[in-house]
Amino acid sequence: MPKQPPIDNATDERYMRMALDEAHRALERDEVPIGAVIVCKGHVIGRGHNLTEALTDVTAHAEMQAITAAAATLGGKYLVDCTLYVTVEPCLMCAGALAWSQISRIVYGADDPKRGYHTQCDAPFHPKTQVTGGVLADECAQLMTSFFKRKRPARAPKQQQQPS
């Protein structure tokens, strides 16, 4: 599924900043800093950030938290006419949940070249779902990069062996 251009840059950036706020909440808990918000008709109806460490649950991704909150707010499982804003490209698990939710639009910040849905599948979403990538991508990517640099100290260069 090809990425679509932003529908409204100012609106997309506004809601992506809310998703970044959620990502910072994850960072404060020493979780992978990914945040998400779901918007329906101009109202935030769900939000979430990674809680995989706190809940010891590999499925507790930001998108899953936001989907659960949005469905509870709407009183139903389908998120038609809703938009997900998430700081990093969804993984395949989250993409599957988003497909089942029939969400209308997905807007993400940074690409995830290692675990993003596109590494496994080009179009995992509902056929009517529009996808926009790259909104505030640098800010979103920087948050992830700095988190993992802090978590994974630089490796010392390998020393060359001296010939005997």
CSV table of N, CA and C in Angstrom, one decimal:
chain,number,residue,atom,x,y,z
A,1,MET,N,0.9,-1.2,0.0
A,1,MET,CA,0.0,0.0,0.0
A,1,MET,C,0.9,1.2,0.0
A,2,PRO,N,0.8,2.1,-1.0
A,2,PRO,CA,1.7,3.3,-1.1
A,2,PRO,C,1.3,4.3,0.0
A,3,LYS,N,2.3,5.0,0.5
A,3,LYS,CA,2.0,6.0,1.5
A,3,LYS,C,1.4,7.2,0.8
A,4,GLN,N,0.4,7.8,1.4
A,4,GLN,CA,-0.3,9.0,0.9
A,4,GLN,C,0.3,10.2,1.5
A,5,PRO,N,0.2,11.3,0.7
A,5,PRO,CA,0.7,12.6,1.3
A,5,PRO,C,-0.1,13.0,2.5
A,6,PRO,N,0.4,13.8,3.3
A,6,PRO,CA,-0.4,14.3,4.5
A,6,PRO,C,-1.7,15.0,4.0
A,7,ILE,N,-2.8,14.8,4.6
A,7,ILE,CA,-4.0,15.4,4.3
A,7,ILE,C,-4.0,16.9,4.7
A,8,ASP,N,-3.5,17.2,5.9
A,8,ASP,CA,-3.4,18.5,6.4
A,8,ASP,C,-2.2,18.5,7.3
A,9,ASN,N,-1.1,19.1,6.8
A,9,ASN,CA,0.1,19.1,7.6
A,9,ASN,C,0.0,19.6,9.0
A,10,ALA,N,-0.7,20.7,9.2
A,10,ALA,CA,-0.8,21.3,10.5
A,10,ALA,C,-1.6,20.4,11.5
A,11,THR,N,-2.7,19.8,11.0
A,11,THR,CA,-3.5,18.9,11.8
A,11,THR,C,-2.7,17.6,12.1
A,12,ASP,N,-2.0,17.1,11.1
A,12,ASP,CA,-1.2,15.9,11.3
A,12,ASP,C,-0.1,16.1,12.3
A,13,GLU,N,0.6,17.3,12.2
A,13,GLU,CA,1.6,17.6,13.1
A,13,GLU,C,1.1,17.8,14.5
A,14,ARG,N,0.0,18.4,14.7
A,14,ARG,CA,-0.6,18.7,16.0
A,14,ARG,C,-0.9,17.4,16.7
A,15,TYR,N,-1.5,16.4,16.0
A,15,TYR,CA,-1.8,15.2,16.7
A,15,TYR,C,-0.6,14.3,16.9
A,16,MET,N,0.4,14.4,15.9
A,16,MET,CA,1.7,13.7,16.1
A,16,MET,C,2.4,14.2,17.3
A,17,ARG,N,2.3,15.5,17.6
A,17,ARG,CA,2.9,16.0,18.8
A,17,ARG,C,2.3,15.4,20.1
A,18,MET,N,1.0,15.1,20.0
A,18,MET,CA,0.3,14.5,21.1
A,18,MET,C,0.9,13.0,21.3
A,19,ALA,N,1.1,12.4,20.1
A,19,ALA,CA,1.7,11.0,20.2
A,19,ALA,C,3.1,11.1,20.7
A,20,LEU,N,3.8,12.1,20.4
A,20,LEU,CA,5.2,12.3,20.9
A,20,LEU,C,5.1,12.5,22.5
A,21,ASP,N,4.1,13.2,22.9
A,21,ASP,CA,3.9,13.4,24.4
A,21,ASP,C,3.7,12.0,25.0
A,22,GLU,N,2.9,11.1,24.4
A,22,GLU,CA,2.8,9.8,24.9
A,22,GLU,C,4.1,9.0,24.9
A,23,ALA,N,4.9,9.2,23.8
A,23,ALA,CA,6.2,8.5,23.7
A,23,ALA,C,7.1,9.0,24.9
A,24,HIS,N,7.0,10.2,25.2
A,24,HIS,CA,7.8,10.7,26.4
A,24,HIS,C,7.3,10.1,27.7
A,25,ARG,N,6.1,9.8,27.8
A,25,ARG,CA,5.6,9.1,29.0
A,25,ARG,C,6.2,7.7,29.1
A,26,ALA,N,6.3,7.1,27.9
A,26,ALA,CA,6.9,5.7,27.9
A,26,ALA,C,8.4,5.9,28.3
A,27,LEU,N,9.1,6.9,27.8
A,27,LEU,CA,10.5,7.1,28.1
A,27,LEU,C,10.7,7.3,29.6
A,28,GLU,N,9.8,8.0,30.2
A,28,GLU,CA,9.9,8.3,31.7
A,28,GLU,C,9.8,7.0,32.4
A,29,ARG,N,9.1,6.0,31.9
A,29,ARG,CA,9.0,4.6,32.5
A,29,ARG,C,10.0,3.7,32.1
A,30,ASP,N,11.0,4.2,31.3
A,30,ASP,CA,12.1,3.3,30.7
A,30,ASP,C,11.5,2.3,29.8
A,31,GLU,N,10.5,2.6,29.1
A,31,GLU,CA,9.9,1.8,28.0
A,31,GLU,C,10.4,2.3,26.7
A,32,VAL,N,10.3,1.5,25.6
A,32,VAL,CA,10.6,2.0,24.3
A,32,VAL,C,9.7,3.1,24.0
A,33,PRO,N,10.3,4.3,23.6
A,33,PRO,CA,9.5,5.5,23.5
A,33,PRO,C,8.6,5.6,22.2
A,34,ILE,N,7.5,4.9,22.3
A,34,ILE,CA,6.6,5.0,21.2
A,34,ILE,C,5.2,5.4,21.8
A,35,GLY,N,4.6,6.4,21.1
A,35,GLY,CA,3.3,6.9,21.6
A,35,GLY,C,2.3,6.9,20.5
A,36,ALA,N,1.0,6.8,20.9
A,36,ALA,CA,-0.1,6.8,19.9
A,36,ALA,C,-1.3,7.5,20.4
A,37,VAL,N,-2.0,8.2,19.5
A,37,VAL,CA,-3.3,8.7,19.8
A,37,VAL,C,-4.3,8.4,18.6
A,38,ILE,N,-5.5,8.2,19.0
A,38,ILE,CA,-6.5,8.0,18.0
A,38,ILE,C,-7.5,9.1,18.0
A,39,VAL,N,-7.8,9.6,16.9
A,39,VAL,CA,-8.7,10.8,16.7
A,39,VAL,C,-9.9,10.4,15.9
A,40,CYS,N,-11.1,10.9,16.3
A,40,CYS,CA,-12.3,10.7,15.6
A,40,CYS,C,-13.1,12.0,15.6
A,41,LYS,N,-13.3,12.5,14.4
A,41,LYS,CA,-14.1,13.7,14.2
A,41,LYS,C,-13.6,14.9,15.0
A,42,GLY,N,-12.2,15.0,15.1
A,42,GLY,CA,-11.6,16.1,15.8
A,42,GLY,C,-11.4,15.9,17.3
A,43,HIS,N,-11.7,14.7,17.8
A,43,HIS,CA,-11.6,14.5,19.2
A,43,HIS,C,-10.7,13.3,19.5
A,44,VAL,N,-9.8,13.4,20.4
A,44,VAL,CA,-8.9,12.3,20.8
A,44,VAL,C,-9.8,11.4,21.6
A,45,ILE,N,-9.9,10.1,21.1
A,45,ILE,CA,-10.7,9.1,21.8
A,45,ILE,C,-9.9,8.0,22.4
A,46,GLY,N,-8.6,8.0,22.1
A,46,GLY,CA,-7.8,6.9,22.7
A,46,GLY,C,-6.3,7.4,22.6
A,47,ARG,N,-5.6,7.0,23.6
A,47,ARG,CA,-4.1,7.3,23.6
A,47,ARG,C,-3.4,6.2,24.3
A,48,GLY,N,-2.1,6.1,24.0
A,48,GLY,CA,-1.4,5.0,24.7
A,48,GLY,C,0.1,5.2,24.4
A,49,HIS,N,0.9,4.5,25.2
A,49,HIS,CA,2.3,4.4,25.0
A,49,HIS,C,2.8,3.0,25.4
A,50,ASN,N,3.9,2.6,24.9
A,50,ASN,CA,4.4,1.3,25.2
A,50,ASN,C,4.4,1.0,26.7
A,51,LEU,N,3.9,-0.2,27.1
A,51,LEU,CA,3.9,-0.6,28.5
A,51,LEU,C,4.3,-2.1,28.6
A,52,THR,N,5.1,-2.5,27.6
A,52,THR,CA,5.5,-3.9,27.6
A,52,THR,C,6.3,-4.3,28.8
A,53,GLU,N,7.2,-3.5,29.3
A,53,GLU,CA,8.0,-3.8,30.5
A,53,GLU,C,7.1,-3.7,31.8
A,54,ALA,N,6.3,-2.7,31.9
A,54,ALA,CA,5.5,-2.5,33.1
A,54,ALA,C,4.5,-3.6,33.2
A,55,LEU,N,3.9,-4.1,32.1
A,55,LEU,CA,2.9,-5.1,32.2
A,55,LEU,C,3.5,-6.5,31.9
A,56,THR,N,4.8,-6.6,31.6
A,56,THR,CA,5.4,-7.8,31.2
A,56,THR,C,4.5,-8.5,30.2
A,57,ASP,N,4.2,-7.8,29.1
A,57,ASP,CA,3.3,-8.2,28.1
A,57,ASP,C,3.8,-7.7,26.7
A,58,VAL,N,4.3,-8.7,25.9
A,58,VAL,CA,4.9,-8.3,24.6
A,58,VAL,C,3.8,-7.6,23.7
A,59,THR,N,2.6,-7.8,24.0
A,59,THR,CA,1.5,-7.1,23.1
A,59,THR,C,1.1,-5.7,23.6
A,60,ALA,N,1.7,-5.2,24.6
A,60,ALA,CA,1.3,-3.9,25.2
A,60,ALA,C,2.0,-2.8,24.5
A,61,HIS,N,1.9,-2.8,23.2
A,61,HIS,CA,2.4,-1.7,22.3
A,61,HIS,C,1.5,-0.5,22.4
A,62,ALA,N,2.1,0.7,22.1
A,62,ALA,CA,1.3,1.9,22.1
A,62,ALA,C,0.0,1.9,21.3
A,63,GLU,N,0.1,1.3,20.1
A,63,GLU,CA,-1.0,1.2,19.2
A,63,GLU,C,-2.1,0.3,19.9
A,64,MET,N,-1.7,-0.8,20.5
A,64,MET,CA,-2.7,-1.7,21.1
A,64,MET,C,-3.4,-1.0,22.3
A,65,GLN,N,-2.7,-0.2,23.0
A,65,GLN,CA,-3.2,0.6,24.2
A,65,GLN,C,-4.3,1.6,23.6
A,66,ALA,N,-3.9,2.3,22.5
A,66,ALA,CA,-4.7,3.3,22.0
A,66,ALA,C,-6.0,2.7,21.3
A,67,ILE,N,-5.8,1.6,20.7
A,67,ILE,CA,-7.0,0.9,20.1
A,67,ILE,C,-8.0,0.5,21.2
A,68,THR,N,-7.5,-0.1,22.2
A,68,THR,CA,-8.4,-0.5,23.3
A,68,THR,C,-9.1,0.6,23.9
A,69,ALA,N,-8.4,1.7,24.2
A,69,ALA,CA,-9.0,2.9,24.7
A,69,ALA,C,-10.1,3.5,23.8
A,70,ALA,N,-9.7,3.6,22.5
A,70,ALA,CA,-10.7,4.1,21.5
A,70,ALA,C,-11.9,3.3,21.4
A,71,ALA,N,-11.8,2.0,21.4
A,71,ALA,CA,-12.9,1.1,21.3
A,71,ALA,C,-13.8,1.2,22.5
A,72,ALA,N,-13.2,1.4,23.7
A,72,ALA,CA,-14.0,1.6,24.9
A,72,ALA,C,-14.7,2.9,24.8
A,73,THR,N,-14.1,3.9,24.3
A,73,THR,CA,-14.7,5.2,24.2
A,73,THR,C,-15.9,5.2,23.3
A,74,LEU,N,-15.7,4.5,22.1
A,74,LEU,CA,-16.8,4.4,21.1
A,74,LEU,C,-17.9,3.4,21.5
A,75,GLY,N,-17.5,2.4,22.3
A,75,GLY,CA,-18.5,1.4,22.7
A,75,GLY,C,-18.6,0.3,21.6
A,76,GLY,N,-17.5,0.2,20.8
A,76,GLY,CA,-17.5,-0.8,19.7
A,76,GLY,C,-16.1,-1.0,19.2
A,77,LYS,N,-15.9,-2.1,18.5
A,77,LYS,CA,-14.6,-2.5,18.1
A,77,LYS,C,-14.1,-1.9,16.8
A,78,TYR,N,-15.0,-1.3,16.0
A,78,TYR,CA,-14.6,-0.8,14.7
A,78,TYR,C,-14.2,0.7,14.8
A,79,LEU,N,-13.2,1.1,14.2
A,79,LEU,CA,-12.7,2.5,14.3
A,79,LEU,C,-12.8,3.2,12.9
A,80,VAL,N,-13.9,3.0,12.3
A,80,VAL,CA,-14.1,3.6,11.0
A,80,VAL,C,-14.3,5.1,11.3
A,81,ASP,N,-13.8,5.9,10.4
A,81,ASP,CA,-13.7,7.4,10.5
A,81,ASP,C,-12.8,7.9,11.6
A,82,CYS,N,-11.8,7.1,12.0
A,82,CYS,CA,-10.8,7.4,12.9
A,82,CYS,C,-9.4,7.4,12.3
A,83,THR,N,-8.5,8.2,12.9
A,83,THR,CA,-7.1,8.2,12.5
A,83,THR,C,-6.2,7.9,13.7
A,84,LEU,N,-5.3,7.0,13.4
A,84,LEU,CA,-4.2,6.7,14.4
A,84,LEU,C,-3.0,7.5,14.1
A,85,TYR,N,-2.5,8.2,15.1
A,85,TYR,CA,-1.2,8.9,15.0
A,85,TYR,C,-0.2,8.1,15.9
A,86,VAL,N,0.9,7.6,15.3
A,86,VAL,CA,1.8,6.8,16.1
A,86,VAL,C,3.2,7.3,15.7
A,87,THR,N,4.1,7.3,16.6
A,87,THR,CA,5.4,7.9,16.4
A,87,THR,C,6.4,7.1,15.5
A,88,VAL,N,6.1,5.8,15.5
A,88,VAL,CA,6.9,4.8,14.7
A,88,VAL,C,6.0,3.9,13.9
A,89,GLU,N,6.4,3.6,12.7
A,89,GLU,CA,5.7,2.7,11.9
A,89,GLU,C,5.3,1.4,12.7
A,90,PRO,N,4.0,1.1,12.6
A,90,PRO,CA,3.5,-0.1,13.3
A,90,PRO,C,4.2,-1.4,12.9
A,91,CYS,N,4.3,-2.3,13.9
A,91,CYS,CA,4.8,-3.6,13.6
A,91,CYS,C,3.7,-4.4,13.0
A,92,LEU,N,4.0,-5.6,12.6
A,92,LEU,CA,3.0,-6.5,11.9
A,92,LEU,C,1.9,-6.8,12.9
A,93,MET,N,2.2,-7.1,14.1
A,93,MET,CA,1.1,-7.4,15.1
A,93,MET,C,0.1,-6.3,15.2
A,94,CYS,N,0.6,-5.0,15.4
A,94,CYS,CA,-0.2,-3.9,15.5
A,94,CYS,C,-1.0,-3.6,14.2
A,95,ALA,N,-0.3,-3.8,13.1
A,95,ALA,CA,-0.9,-3.7,11.8
A,95,ALA,C,-2.1,-4.6,11.6
A,96,GLY,N,-2.0,-5.8,12.1
A,96,GLY,CA,-3.1,-6.8,12.1
A,96,GLY,C,-4.3,-6.3,12.9
A,97,ALA,N,-4.0,-5.8,14.1
A,97,ALA,CA,-5.0,-5.3,15.0
A,97,ALA,C,-5.7,-4.1,14.3
A,98,LEU,N,-4.9,-3.2,13.7
A,98,LEU,CA,-5.5,-2.1,13.0
A,98,LEU,C,-6.4,-2.5,11.8
A,99,ALA,N,-6.0,-3.5,11.1
A,99,ALA,CA,-6.8,-4.1,10.0
A,99,ALA,C,-8.1,-4.5,10.6
A,100,TRP,N,-8.1,-5.3,11.7
A,100,TRP,CA,-9.3,-5.8,12.2
A,100,TRP,C,-10.2,-4.6,12.7
A,101,SER,N,-9.6,-3.5,13.2
A,101,SER,CA,-10.4,-2.4,13.7
A,101,SER,C,-11.0,-1.6,12.5
A,102,GLN,N,-10.6,-1.8,11.3
A,102,GLN,CA,-11.1,-1.1,10.1
A,102,GLN,C,-10.8,0.4,10.3
A,103,ILE,N,-9.7,0.8,10.9
A,103,ILE,CA,-9.4,2.2,11.1
A,103,ILE,C,-9.3,2.8,9.7
A,104,SER,N,-9.7,4.1,9.6
A,104,SER,CA,-9.7,4.7,8.2
A,104,SER,C,-8.3,5.2,7.8
A,105,ARG,N,-7.5,5.7,8.8
A,105,ARG,CA,-6.3,6.3,8.4
A,105,ARG,C,-5.2,6.0,9.4
A,106,ILE,N,-4.0,5.9,9.0
A,106,ILE,CA,-2.8,5.7,9.9
A,106,ILE,C,-1.8,6.7,9.5
A,107,VAL,N,-1.3,7.4,10.5
A,107,VAL,CA,-0.3,8.4,10.3
A,107,VAL,C,0.9,8.1,11.2
A,108,TYR,N,2.1,7.8,10.6
A,108,TYR,CA,3.2,7.5,11.5
A,108,TYR,C,4.3,8.4,11.2
A,109,GLY,N,5.2,8.5,12.2
A,109,GLY,CA,6.4,9.4,12.1
A,109,GLY,C,7.6,8.7,11.5
A,110,ALA,N,8.4,8.0,12.2
A,110,ALA,CA,9.6,7.4,11.7
A,110,ALA,C,9.3,6.0,11.2
A,111,ASP,N,10.0,5.7,10.1
A,111,ASP,CA,10.0,4.3,9.5
A,111,ASP,C,10.7,3.4,10.6
A,112,ASP,N,10.3,2.1,10.5
A,112,ASP,CA,11.0,1.1,11.3
A,112,ASP,C,11.6,0.1,10.4
A,113,PRO,N,12.8,0.2,10.0
A,113,PRO,CA,13.4,-0.7,9.0
A,113,PRO,C,13.7,-2.1,9.5
A,114,LYS,N,13.6,-2.3,10.8
A,114,LYS,CA,13.9,-3.6,11.3
A,114,LYS,C,12.6,-4.4,11.6
A,115,ARG,N,11.6,-3.7,12.2
A,115,ARG,CA,10.4,-4.4,12.6
A,115,ARG,C,9.1,-3.8,12.1
A,116,GLY,N,9.1,-2.8,11.3
A,116,GLY,CA,7.9,-2.2,10.8
A,116,GLY,C,7.2,-3.2,9.9
A,117,TYR,N,5.8,-3.0,9.8
A,117,TYR,CA,5.0,-3.9,9.0
A,117,TYR,C,5.5,-4.1,7.6
A,118,HIS,N,6.1,-3.1,7.0
A,118,HIS,CA,6.5,-3.2,5.6
A,118,HIS,C,7.6,-4.2,5.4
A,119,THR,N,8.3,-4.6,6.5
A,119,THR,CA,9.4,-5.6,6.3
A,119,THR,C,8.8,-7.0,6.1
A,120,GLN,N,7.5,-7.2,6.4
A,120,GLN,CA,6.9,-8.5,6.2
A,120,GLN,C,5.7,-8.4,5.2
A,121,CYS,N,5.1,-7.3,5.0
A,121,CYS,CA,3.9,-7.2,4.2
A,121,CYS,C,3.7,-5.8,3.7
A,122,ASP,N,3.3,-5.7,2.4
A,122,ASP,CA,3.1,-4.3,1.9
A,122,ASP,C,1.8,-3.7,2.3
A,123,ALA,N,0.8,-4.5,2.4
A,123,ALA,CA,-0.6,-3.9,2.6
A,123,ALA,C,-1.4,-4.8,3.6
A,124,PRO,N,-1.0,-4.7,4.9
A,124,PRO,CA,-1.7,-5.5,5.9
A,124,PRO,C,-3.0,-4.9,6.4
A,125,PHE,N,-3.3,-3.7,6.0
A,125,PHE,CA,-4.4,-3.0,6.6
A,125,PHE,C,-5.7,-3.2,5.8
A,126,HIS,N,-6.8,-2.7,6.3
A,126,HIS,CA,-8.1,-2.8,5.6
A,126,HIS,C,-7.9,-2.1,4.3
A,127,PRO,N,-8.6,-2.6,3.2
A,127,PRO,CA,-8.4,-2.0,1.9
A,127,PRO,C,-8.7,-0.5,1.8
A,128,LYS,N,-9.5,0.0,2.6
A,128,LYS,CA,-9.9,1.4,2.6
A,128,LYS,C,-9.0,2.3,3.4
A,129,THR,N,-8.1,1.7,4.2
A,129,THR,CA,-7.2,2.4,5.1
A,129,THR,C,-6.2,3.2,4.3
A,130,GLN,N,-6.1,4.5,4.6
A,130,GLN,CA,-5.0,5.3,4.0
A,130,GLN,C,-3.9,5.4,5.0
A,131,VAL,N,-2.6,5.4,4.4
A,131,VAL,CA,-1.4,5.4,5.3
A,131,VAL,C,-0.6,6.6,4.9
A,132,THR,N,-0.2,7.4,5.9
A,132,THR,CA,0.7,8.5,5.7
A,132,THR,C,1.9,8.3,6.6
A,133,GLY,N,3.1,8.3,6.0
A,133,GLY,CA,4.3,8.2,6.8
A,133,GLY,C,5.2,9.4,6.8
A,134,GLY,N,6.1,9.6,7.8
A,134,GLY,CA,7.0,10.6,7.7
A,134,GLY,C,6.7,11.9,8.4
A,135,VAL,N,5.6,12.0,9.2
A,135,VAL,CA,5.1,13.2,9.8
A,135,VAL,C,6.0,13.3,11.1
A,136,LEU,N,6.7,14.4,11.2
A,136,LEU,CA,7.7,14.7,12.3
A,136,LEU,C,8.7,13.5,12.4
A,137,ALA,N,9.0,13.0,11.3
A,137,ALA,CA,9.9,11.8,11.3
A,137,ALA,C,11.2,12.0,12.0
A,138,ASP,N,11.9,13.1,11.9
A,138,ASP,CA,13.1,13.3,12.5
A,138,ASP,C,13.0,13.3,14.0
A,139,GLU,N,12.0,14.0,14.5
A,139,GLU,CA,11.8,14.0,16.0
A,139,GLU,C,11.5,12.7,16.5
A,140,CYS,N,10.6,11.9,15.8
A,140,CYS,CA,10.3,10.6,16.3
A,140,CYS,C,11.5,9.7,16.2
A,141,ALA,N,12.2,9.7,15.2
A,141,ALA,CA,13.4,8.9,15.0
A,141,ALA,C,14.5,9.2,16.1
A,142,GLN,N,14.7,10.5,16.4
A,142,GLN,CA,15.7,10.9,17.3
A,142,GLN,C,15.3,10.4,18.7
A,143,LEU,N,14.1,10.4,19.1
A,143,LEU,CA,13.7,9.8,20.4
A,143,LEU,C,14.1,8.4,20.5
A,144,MET,N,13.8,7.6,19.5
A,144,MET,CA,14.2,6.2,19.5
A,144,MET,C,15.7,6.0,19.5
A,145,THR,N,16.4,6.7,18.6
A,145,THR,CA,17.8,6.6,18.6
A,145,THR,C,18.5,6.9,19.9
A,146,SER,N,18.1,8.0,20.5
A,146,SER,CA,18.7,8.4,21.8
A,146,SER,C,18.4,7.3,22.9
A,147,PHE,N,17.2,6.8,22.9
A,147,PHE,CA,16.8,5.7,23.8
A,147,PHE,C,17.7,4.5,23.7
A,148,PHE,N,17.9,4.0,22.5
A,148,PHE,CA,18.7,2.8,22.3
A,148,PHE,C,20.2,3.1,22.4
A,149,LYS,N,20.6,4.3,22.2
A,149,LYS,CA,22.0,4.6,22.4
A,149,LYS,C,22.3,4.5,23.9
A,150,ARG,N,21.4,5.0,24.7
A,150,ARG,CA,21.5,4.9,26.2
A,150,ARG,C,21.4,3.5,26.7
A,151,LYS,N,20.6,2.7,26.1
A,151,LYS,CA,20.4,1.3,26.5
A,151,LYS,C,21.5,0.4,26.1
A,152,ARG,N,22.1,0.7,24.9
A,152,ARG,CA,23.1,-0.2,24.4
A,152,ARG,C,24.4,0.6,24.2
A,153,PRO,N,25.2,0.6,25.3
A,153,PRO,CA,26.5,1.4,25.2
A,153,PRO,C,27.3,1.0,24.0
A,154,ALA,N,28.1,2.0,23.5
A,154,ALA,CA,28.9,1.8,22.4
A,154,ALA,C,29.9,0.6,22.6
A,155,ARG,N,30.0,-0.2,21.6
A,155,ARG,CA,30.9,-1.3,21.7
A,155,ARG,C,32.3,-0.8,21.4
A,156,ALA,N,33.3,-1.4,22.1
A,156,ALA,CA,34.7,-1.1,21.9
A,156,ALA,C,35.1,-1.6,20.5
A,157,PRO,N,35.9,-0.9,19.8
A,157,PRO,CA,36.3,-1.5,18.5
A,157,PRO,C,37.2,-2.7,18.7
A,158,LYS,N,37.0,-3.7,17.8
A,158,LYS,CA,37.8,-4.9,17.9
A,158,LYS,C,39.3,-4.6,17.7
A,159,GLN,N,40.1,-5.2,18.5
A,159,GLN,CA,41.6,-5.0,18.4
A,159,GLN,C,42.1,-6.0,17.4
A,160,GLN,N,43.0,-5.6,16.6
A,160,GLN,CA,43.6,-6.4,15.6
A,160,GLN,C,44.6,-7.3,16.3
A,161,GLN,N,44.7,-8.6,15.9
A,161,GLN,CA,45.7,-9.5,16.5
A,161,GLN,C,47.0,-9.2,15.8
A,162,GLN,N,48.0,-9.3,16.7
A,162,GLN,CA,49.4,-9.1,16.2
A,162,GLN,C,49.9,-10.4,15.6
A,163,PRO,N,50.5,-10.4,14.5
A,163,PRO,CA,51.1,-11.6,13.9
A,163,PRO,C,52.1,-12.2,14.9
A,164,SER,N,52.2,-13.6,15.0
A,164,SER,CA,53.1,-14.2,15.9
A,164,SER,C,54.4,-14.5,15.2
